Amino acid sequence: MDRYGTQKEREVSTERTYIMLKPDAVRRDLIGIILSRFEDTGLNMEAMRRLNVSSEQSSELYKEHEGKPFYANLIDYIHSGPVVATVWSGPSAVSIARKLIGATDPAEAAPGTIRGDFGLVLDENVIHGSDSVASAEREIPIFFPDIS
């Protein structure tokens, strides 16, 4: 197993994943280094755009968190500045991306992962990544309606 998964994981059929560099990553000029880490995995970038997340987009993206104590802060944070939305594809794209991203809480993320290296606190953890193929299929059209 290499740092991005086993050979068997890489042989699975091609899938897509949604990756969003959050406002703190953009503010801290981490775009280039983070995207280059994704390129190093062998995944292919299919789409990228820098944008300010709309209320409709944030509500749809984080609908599973609605009603939770941290929801309002999450929405305020995602609206605090521009993000970089991307779509990546390749064999086992979701699991490869999740391994690269690291644990949700930067304090628990391993060194060498994006959150382990760049995340500062749980509320500003640099990056969002789809947690499953089903999530990716739901999240991609929110930001890239032209991708089917």
Short mmCIF file of C-alpha atoms in Angstrom, two decimals:
data_model
loop_
_atom_site.label_atom_id
_atom_site.label_comp_id
_atom_site.label_asym_id
_atom_site.label_seq_id
_atom_site.Cartn_x
_atom_site.Cartn_y
_atom_site.Cartn_z
CA MET A 1 0.00 0.00 0.00
CA ASP A 2 1.29 3.44 -0.87
CA ARG A 3 0.12 6.60 0.84
CA TYR A 4 -2.93 6.90 -1.46
CA GLY A 5 -4.23 3.35 -1.26
CA THR A 6 -3.57 -0.18 -2.35
CA GLN A 7 -3.10 -1.32 -5.93
CA LYS A 8 -6.51 -3.02 -5.69
CA GLU A 9 -8.16 0.28 -4.69
CA ARG A 10 -6.57 1.95 -7.71
CA GLU A 11 -7.90 -0.76 -10.07
CA VAL A 12 -11.55 -0.06 -9.21
CA SER A 13 -13.56 1.69 -11.91
CA THR A 14 -13.16 5.42 -12.43
CA GLU A 15 -15.25 7.65 -10.20
CA ARG A 16 -15.55 11.37 -9.47
CA THR A 17 -15.14 13.29 -6.25
CA TYR A 18 -15.93 16.87 -5.26
CA ILE A 19 -13.19 18.81 -3.48
CA MET A 20 -13.62 22.37 -2.21
CA LEU A 21 -10.82 24.52 -0.85
CA LYS A 22 -12.52 26.50 1.88
CA PRO A 23 -12.17 30.25 2.57
CA ASP A 24 -9.25 29.81 4.99
CA ALA A 25 -7.24 27.92 2.33
CA VAL A 26 -7.88 30.70 -0.19
CA ARG A 27 -7.04 33.46 2.34
CA ARG A 28 -3.80 31.71 3.27
CA ASP A 29 -2.70 31.22 -0.37
CA LEU A 30 -2.72 27.42 -0.12
CA ILE A 31 -4.47 26.80 -3.45
CA GLY A 32 -1.39 25.87 -5.48
CA ILE A 33 0.18 23.55 -2.94
CA ILE A 34 -3.08 21.73 -2.21
CA LEU A 35 -3.96 21.27 -5.90
CA SER A 36 -0.45 20.01 -6.57
CA ARG A 37 -0.86 17.36 -3.87
CA PHE A 38 -4.01 16.15 -5.63
CA GLU A 39 -2.16 16.07 -8.96
CA ASP A 40 0.56 13.96 -7.32
CA THR A 41 -2.03 11.25 -6.54
CA GLY A 42 -2.61 10.63 -10.25
CA LEU A 43 -6.22 11.85 -10.11
CA ASN A 44 -7.39 14.01 -13.02
CA MET A 45 -8.90 17.45 -12.48
CA GLU A 46 -12.06 17.70 -14.57
CA ALA A 47 -13.27 21.13 -13.46
CA MET A 48 -12.28 24.06 -11.28
CA ARG A 49 -13.83 27.39 -10.44
CA ARG A 50 -13.31 30.06 -7.83
CA LEU A 51 -16.56 31.44 -6.45
CA ASN A 52 -18.41 32.88 -3.53
CA VAL A 53 -20.79 30.21 -2.28
CA SER A 54 -24.45 31.26 -2.51
CA SER A 55 -26.99 30.62 0.25
CA GLU A 56 -28.68 28.04 -1.96
CA GLN A 57 -25.41 26.19 -2.57
CA SER A 58 -24.39 26.14 1.10
CA SER A 59 -27.85 24.99 2.21
CA GLU A 60 -27.76 22.14 -0.29
CA LEU A 61 -24.14 21.16 0.43
CA TYR A 62 -24.58 21.07 4.20
CA LYS A 63 -28.23 20.02 4.45
CA GLU A 64 -27.34 16.95 6.56
CA HIS A 65 -25.98 19.33 9.23
CA GLU A 66 -29.05 21.57 9.38
CA GLY A 67 -30.32 21.83 12.95
CA LYS A 68 -26.99 20.82 14.50
CA PRO A 69 -25.36 23.25 16.97
CA PHE A 70 -22.50 24.13 14.61
CA TYR A 71 -24.64 24.69 11.49
CA ALA A 72 -24.92 28.50 11.70
CA ASN A 73 -21.17 28.90 12.23
CA LEU A 74 -20.46 26.53 9.33
CA ILE A 75 -22.68 28.55 6.98
CA ASP A 76 -21.16 31.86 8.14
CA TYR A 77 -17.67 30.44 7.60
CA ILE A 78 -18.36 29.10 4.10
CA HIS A 79 -19.71 32.55 3.15
CA SER A 80 -16.71 34.39 4.68
CA GLY A 81 -14.75 34.47 1.42
CA PRO A 82 -14.23 32.78 -1.92
CA VAL A 83 -13.70 29.04 -2.29
CA VAL A 84 -12.14 26.94 -5.03
CA ALA A 85 -14.49 24.19 -6.18
CA THR A 86 -12.98 21.25 -8.06
CA VAL A 87 -13.96 17.89 -9.51
CA TRP A 88 -11.39 15.09 -9.68
CA SER A 89 -11.70 11.69 -11.32
CA GLY A 90 -9.85 8.42 -11.40
CA PRO A 91 -9.95 4.91 -9.99
CA SER A 92 -11.03 5.07 -6.33
CA ALA A 93 -11.03 8.89 -6.47
CA VAL A 94 -13.12 9.28 -3.32
CA SER A 95 -10.97 7.06 -1.10
CA ILE A 96 -7.71 8.44 -2.49
CA ALA A 97 -8.90 12.00 -1.84
CA ARG A 98 -10.13 11.16 1.67
CA LYS A 99 -6.75 9.68 2.59
CA LEU A 100 -4.98 12.76 1.27
CA ILE A 101 -7.35 15.15 3.09
CA GLY A 102 -7.06 13.50 6.52
CA ALA A 103 -9.28 13.55 9.60
CA THR A 104 -11.95 16.27 9.91
CA ASP A 105 -10.28 17.70 13.02
CA PRO A 106 -6.80 18.97 12.09
CA ALA A 107 -5.60 18.10 15.62
CA GLU A 108 -6.33 14.43 14.80
CA ALA A 109 -5.15 14.49 11.17
CA ALA A 110 -1.91 12.69 10.38
CA PRO A 111 1.16 14.64 9.26
CA GLY A 112 1.40 14.53 5.48
CA THR A 113 -2.35 14.95 5.03
CA ILE A 114 -3.75 18.30 3.93
CA ARG A 115 -5.54 18.94 7.23
CA GLY A 116 -2.60 17.60 9.23
CA ASP A 117 -0.22 19.99 7.48
CA PHE A 118 -2.42 23.07 6.94
CA GLY A 119 -5.52 22.82 9.13
CA LEU A 120 -5.48 25.02 12.20
CA VAL A 121 -8.76 24.35 14.02
CA LEU A 122 -11.85 22.21 13.51
CA ASP A 123 -13.98 25.18 12.44
CA GLU A 124 -11.49 26.15 9.71
CA ASN A 125 -10.13 22.88 8.40
CA VAL A 126 -9.05 24.06 4.93
CA ILE A 127 -10.89 21.60 2.69
CA HIS A 128 -14.12 19.72 2.01
CA GLY A 129 -14.13 16.40 0.20
CA SER A 130 -16.96 14.05 -0.72
CA ASP A 131 -17.15 11.17 1.75
CA SER A 132 -18.66 8.68 -0.73
CA VAL A 133 -19.46 8.26 -4.40
CA ALA A 134 -23.12 9.02 -3.58
CA SER A 135 -22.10 12.27 -1.85
CA ALA A 136 -19.95 13.23 -4.83
CA GLU A 137 -22.86 12.61 -7.19
CA ARG A 138 -25.02 14.91 -5.03
CA GLU A 139 -22.38 17.61 -4.45
CA ILE A 140 -20.87 18.03 -7.92
CA PRO A 141 -24.07 19.39 -9.57
CA ILE A 142 -24.46 21.97 -6.79
CA PHE A 143 -21.33 23.73 -8.07
CA PHE A 144 -21.01 22.30 -11.59
CA PRO A 145 -24.51 21.87 -13.03
CA ASP A 146 -23.00 21.33 -16.49
CA ILE A 147 -21.23 18.11 -15.42
CA SER A 148 -23.39 15.02 -15.64
#
